[in-house]
Amino acid sequence: MRNKLYKWILWGVVVILVAILPRLVSFYYLNFFIAFAIFSLYAITLNLMLGYMGVLSFGHAMFFGTGAYATALALTHIQGFPLLLAVLIGGLAGGVLALMLSPLLVRVSGTAFAMLTLAFGQLIFVVALKYREVTGGEDGIGGYPIPPLNIPGVLSIDMTDKINFYYFSIAVVALCLYLLWFYTKTPFGSLVVGIRDNALRMDYLGFNLPQTKAINLAVCGAFAGIAGAVHALLMKLVSTVGVLDIHTSFRPIVMAYVGGVGSFFGPIIGSGILHILEDVVIRFTDRIGLVNGTIFVLVVLFAPMGLVGLFREAKAKWFHKRKVT
């Protein structure tokens, strides 16, 4: 009962801090926090594959980037395109791509899955680079309008205002995080974890493993696409190098491992730590990829369960010590 009360108090403090943040920090750190929230969502979608289903995607940027490009292209070529629909079309693009690839991806696991996702990710990256007339190549697509949030007959909110966009993006990310958390608590979410723990046993019990994997892939792809869509709205620029490259696939892996693979909130912690480190390191060097790689190696070697795992281990030892004494 006391633990539940502490959790409610903690969540209350978090909500209050998020609500008053625009009054406390500059626009730079407001954008910094939005980027942290977007990549928290993105990293959690990867963790639903890695930590929950037991497969590692080296090409996760293809879902993120497809969502970002779908939103940018819709806003560029369709005048008056609604804001909410622009976000949803990003999610739809990511989900459809995942479903299209699922007939091949659900047949493999382990290293084969990782290499296949890497191959698909690089293929989409190269194709996007080649068709510059559509994607803009390395220069990307920019200058598209950010439409207001319209609710006919009720309100119209200007999304070019930094504070308005902050609340909108945080609301979208928070809703997505809640939906994904709820998804992990459903019987289907337990089935996904069962596949990770013992796929052979789940198959013997009569569960349709390919279908389950395909649905989980679609969910991950769709929400990664939504993260990409909000990223496109934040940056007002989408380029192949910025949303489809290997670095964009590698970042959520590092975030998941730093925070804790298999823990729902672990990637959020990892995203926060990585964003803070990158913000500090970029002032001294542009070798962000090298820094991320070093962090990844250190975490895998010395804290394979991430910070959440270290906390749980320390907590278990402390309670055990109290019982003994």
XYZ file of C-alpha atoms in Angstrom:
325
model
C 0.000 0.000 0.000
C 2.830 2.357 0.931
C 4.715 1.558 -2.301
C 1.610 2.370 -4.333
C 1.271 5.714 -2.529
C 4.920 6.525 -3.258
C 4.373 5.725 -6.938
C 1.356 8.043 -7.146
C 3.324 10.824 -5.442
C 6.250 10.290 -7.834
C 3.988 10.402 -10.896
C 2.282 13.512 -9.526
C 5.640 15.262 -9.156
C 6.646 14.221 -12.696
C 3.388 15.557 -14.183
C 3.738 18.876 -12.334
C 7.367 19.303 -13.436
C 6.521 18.516 -17.064
C 3.605 20.975 -16.928
C 5.634 23.888 -15.544
C 8.854 23.176 -17.484
C 8.244 25.909 -20.127
C 8.304 28.482 -17.308
C 11.596 27.166 -15.948
C 13.863 26.696 -18.977
C 14.809 28.358 -22.263
C 13.495 27.287 -25.674
C 16.755 25.388 -26.268
C 16.144 23.088 -23.318
C 12.467 22.863 -24.196
C 13.464 21.412 -27.583
C 16.010 19.239 -25.767
C 13.256 17.783 -23.574
C 10.965 17.179 -26.565
C 13.782 15.317 -28.349
C 14.371 13.264 -25.186
C 10.661 12.346 -25.072
C 10.578 11.410 -28.772
C 13.614 9.144 -28.488
C 12.258 7.613 -25.284
C 9.234 6.461 -27.277
C 11.470 5.334 -30.138
C 13.762 3.371 -27.788
C 10.797 1.678 -26.109
C 9.555 0.418 -29.489
C 12.948 -1.189 -30.022
C 12.859 -2.622 -26.497
C 9.510 -4.270 -27.261
C 11.416 -6.278 -29.859
C 14.697 -6.735 -27.984
C 13.661 -6.981 -24.351
C 10.172 -8.434 -24.762
C 10.358 -10.604 -27.899
C 14.074 -11.378 -27.701
C 15.153 -10.169 -31.158
C 17.550 -7.320 -31.925
C 16.836 -4.933 -34.790
C 19.859 -3.255 -36.371
C 17.630 -1.436 -38.857
C 15.022 0.144 -36.584
C 15.574 3.544 -38.208
C 13.633 2.333 -41.257
C 10.391 2.571 -39.240
C 11.333 5.867 -37.582
C 12.506 7.397 -40.865
C 9.545 6.139 -42.894
C 7.190 7.758 -40.387
C 9.145 11.013 -40.495
C 9.166 11.090 -44.305
C 5.469 10.206 -44.573
C 4.590 13.167 -42.349
C 6.978 15.564 -44.107
C 5.777 14.577 -47.592
C 2.114 14.893 -46.597
C 2.656 18.382 -45.171
C 4.756 19.416 -48.182
C 2.420 18.280 -50.949
C -1.078 18.475 -49.431
C -2.210 21.957 -48.507
C -4.046 22.230 -45.201
C -3.178 18.689 -44.113
C -4.472 18.214 -40.522
C -1.882 17.991 -37.764
C -3.236 14.894 -36.023
C -3.614 13.108 -39.344
C 0.008 13.999 -40.155
C 1.117 12.223 -36.977
C -1.147 9.242 -37.613
C 0.048 8.848 -41.200
C 3.596 8.566 -39.850
C 2.477 5.741 -37.580
C 0.582 4.096 -40.421
C 3.654 4.228 -42.672
C 5.863 2.616 -40.030
C 3.280 -0.068 -39.249
C 2.644 -0.926 -42.894
C 6.379 -1.222 -43.566
C 6.731 -3.599 -40.603
C 3.839 -5.720 -41.876
C 5.344 -5.824 -45.369
C 8.645 -7.124 -43.994
C 7.123 -9.454 -41.394
C 6.689 -12.517 -43.697
C 10.489 -12.679 -43.880
C 11.373 -11.390 -40.414
C 9.111 -13.759 -38.455
C 10.882 -16.779 -39.964
C 14.240 -15.938 -38.405
C 15.638 -15.054 -34.995
C 18.926 -14.277 -33.292
C 21.789 -13.142 -35.514
C 19.786 -13.803 -38.701
C 17.056 -11.390 -37.555
C 19.614 -8.718 -36.659
C 21.389 -9.034 -40.014
C 18.144 -9.095 -41.994
C 16.868 -5.916 -40.335
C 20.258 -4.306 -40.969
C 20.021 -5.271 -44.650
C 16.476 -3.906 -45.007
C 17.405 -0.733 -43.155
C 20.395 -0.067 -45.387
C 18.390 -0.920 -48.504
C 15.746 1.670 -47.621
C 18.486 4.180 -46.775
C 20.195 3.708 -50.168
C 16.894 3.865 -52.081
C 15.965 7.079 -50.248
C 19.373 8.552 -51.126
C 18.946 7.610 -54.788
C 15.486 9.137 -55.256
C 16.448 12.686 -54.334
C 13.490 14.150 -56.194
C 11.217 12.553 -53.587
C 13.300 12.444 -50.400
C 15.716 15.310 -50.945
C 18.620 12.911 -50.336
C 21.207 14.164 -47.846
C 19.738 17.684 -48.076
C 16.328 16.367 -47.106
C 12.896 17.981 -47.136
C 12.400 21.183 -45.195
C 10.275 24.274 -45.029
C 6.979 22.414 -44.828
C 4.229 24.170 -42.867
C 3.311 23.046 -39.354
C -0.500 23.185 -39.295
C -2.453 24.330 -36.251
C -4.210 21.840 -34.022
C -7.800 22.255 -35.150
C -10.885 20.910 -33.431
C -13.749 22.207 -35.624
C -16.060 24.523 -33.747
C -14.020 24.227 -30.545
C -10.465 25.574 -30.874
C -7.473 26.200 -33.096
C -4.017 26.120 -31.503
C -0.990 27.581 -33.285
C 1.733 24.913 -33.389
C 4.434 27.331 -34.525
C 4.403 28.584 -30.943
C 7.161 26.702 -29.085
C 5.198 26.247 -25.865
C 2.062 25.047 -27.652
C 4.114 22.530 -29.619
C 5.833 21.384 -26.429
C 2.527 20.485 -24.790
C 1.242 18.845 -27.980
C 4.325 16.678 -28.515
C 4.546 15.650 -24.855
C 0.831 14.745 -24.888
C 1.301 12.587 -28.005
C 4.349 10.828 -26.557
C 2.692 10.327 -23.157
C -0.406 8.807 -24.782
C 1.758 6.468 -26.876
C 3.777 5.415 -23.833
C 0.605 4.636 -21.910
C -0.795 2.593 -24.799
C 2.447 0.623 -25.104
C 2.609 0.054 -21.345
C -0.985 -1.191 -21.418
C -0.071 -3.407 -24.394
C 2.700 -5.093 -22.387
C 0.230 -5.858 -19.576
C -2.302 -7.600 -21.833
C -2.396 -11.391 -22.372
C -0.953 -10.761 -25.834
C 1.992 -8.919 -24.272
C 2.574 -11.921 -22.007
C 2.496 -14.153 -25.077
C 5.246 -12.046 -26.681
C 7.387 -12.471 -23.551
C 6.635 -16.208 -23.623
C 8.087 -16.391 -27.134
C 11.254 -14.750 -25.844
C 11.575 -17.134 -22.903
C 10.679 -20.404 -24.636
C 9.442 -20.213 -28.225
C 9.412 -23.996 -28.634
C 7.121 -24.472 -25.658
C 4.740 -21.743 -26.873
C 4.614 -23.479 -30.245
C 3.800 -26.829 -28.596
C 0.995 -25.130 -26.661
C -0.626 -24.250 -29.980
C 0.052 -20.522 -30.228
C 0.538 -19.031 -33.686
C 4.079 -17.717 -33.317
C 4.515 -16.132 -36.783
C 1.251 -14.209 -36.394
C 2.175 -13.053 -32.874
C 5.602 -11.894 -34.032
C 4.089 -10.079 -37.028
C 1.593 -8.202 -34.840
C 4.322 -7.196 -32.383
C 6.499 -6.014 -35.268
C 3.603 -3.946 -36.617
C 2.997 -2.364 -33.201
C 6.688 -1.508 -32.845
C 6.867 -0.164 -36.396
C 3.727 1.959 -35.984
C 4.812 3.631 -32.756
C 8.354 4.131 -34.066
C 6.705 5.820 -37.057
C 4.761 8.125 -34.720
C 8.028 9.014 -32.975
C 9.478 9.829 -36.404
C 6.434 11.940 -37.264
C 6.754 14.071 -34.120
C 10.497 14.352 -34.798
C 9.701 15.694 -38.281
C 7.385 18.309 -36.752
C 10.026 19.310 -34.206
C 12.958 19.605 -36.614
C 10.989 20.950 -39.614
C 13.549 19.042 -41.690
C 13.752 15.383 -42.663
C 16.850 13.984 -44.386
C 18.062 10.471 -45.108
C 21.178 10.978 -42.988
C 19.125 12.344 -40.103
C 16.398 9.701 -39.852
C 17.389 6.604 -41.867
C 21.119 6.151 -41.264
C 22.754 3.443 -39.156
C 23.432 5.885 -36.315
C 19.683 6.459 -35.935
C 19.256 2.682 -35.637
C 22.092 2.375 -33.127
C 20.975 5.110 -30.703
C 17.851 3.340 -29.373
C 19.896 0.160 -28.845
C 22.315 2.068 -26.614
C 19.407 3.744 -24.804
C 17.730 0.407 -24.138
C 20.923 -1.215 -22.840
C 21.933 1.761 -20.681
C 18.505 1.978 -19.052
C 17.765 -1.720 -18.921
C 16.645 -4.168 -21.592
C 13.355 -5.836 -20.717
C 12.303 -3.039 -18.366
C 9.549 -0.854 -19.817
C 10.879 2.375 -18.308
C 14.555 1.487 -18.748
C 14.867 3.011 -22.246
C 13.429 6.295 -20.917
C 16.262 6.456 -18.376
C 18.734 5.514 -21.106
C 17.367 8.193 -23.426
C 17.758 10.848 -20.739
C 21.331 9.855 -19.909
C 22.381 9.610 -23.552
C 20.855 13.001 -24.433
C 22.618 14.686 -21.509
C 25.962 13.065 -22.387
C 25.611 13.975 -26.067
C 24.735 17.570 -25.159
C 27.938 17.800 -23.112
C 30.217 15.887 -25.500
C 29.130 17.807 -28.621
C 30.752 20.920 -27.134
C 34.159 19.235 -27.323
C 33.950 16.819 -30.268
C 31.620 15.744 -33.052
C 32.521 12.045 -32.534
C 29.144 11.264 -31.005
C 29.036 7.818 -32.633
C 32.360 6.886 -31.015
C 31.111 8.026 -27.609
C 27.865 6.062 -27.977
C 29.792 2.970 -29.044
C 32.111 3.240 -26.040
C 29.145 3.594 -23.671
C 27.466 0.584 -25.267
C 30.549 -1.634 -24.855
C 31.036 -0.581 -21.222
C 27.396 -1.245 -20.354
C 27.359 -4.667 -22.041
C 30.577 -5.674 -20.247
C 29.919 -4.322 -16.757
C 26.152 -3.770 -16.445
C 24.347 -5.988 -18.987
C 20.986 -5.427 -17.260
C 21.417 -1.648 -17.370
C 20.777 0.882 -14.635
C 17.391 -0.610 -13.796
C 19.056 -3.990 -13.327
C 21.723 -2.477 -11.057
C 19.032 -0.742 -9.001
C 17.019 -3.947 -8.622
C 20.133 -5.882 -7.627
C 21.104 -3.278 -5.030
C 17.538 -3.176 -3.711
C 17.418 -6.983 -3.379
C 20.747 -7.034 -1.515
C 19.591 -4.268 0.827
C 16.341 -6.052 1.697
C 18.227 -9.327 2.164
C 20.680 -7.604 4.501
C 17.815 -6.122 6.535
C 16.187 -9.549 6.895
C 19.455 -11.120 8.029
C 20.123 -8.420 10.610
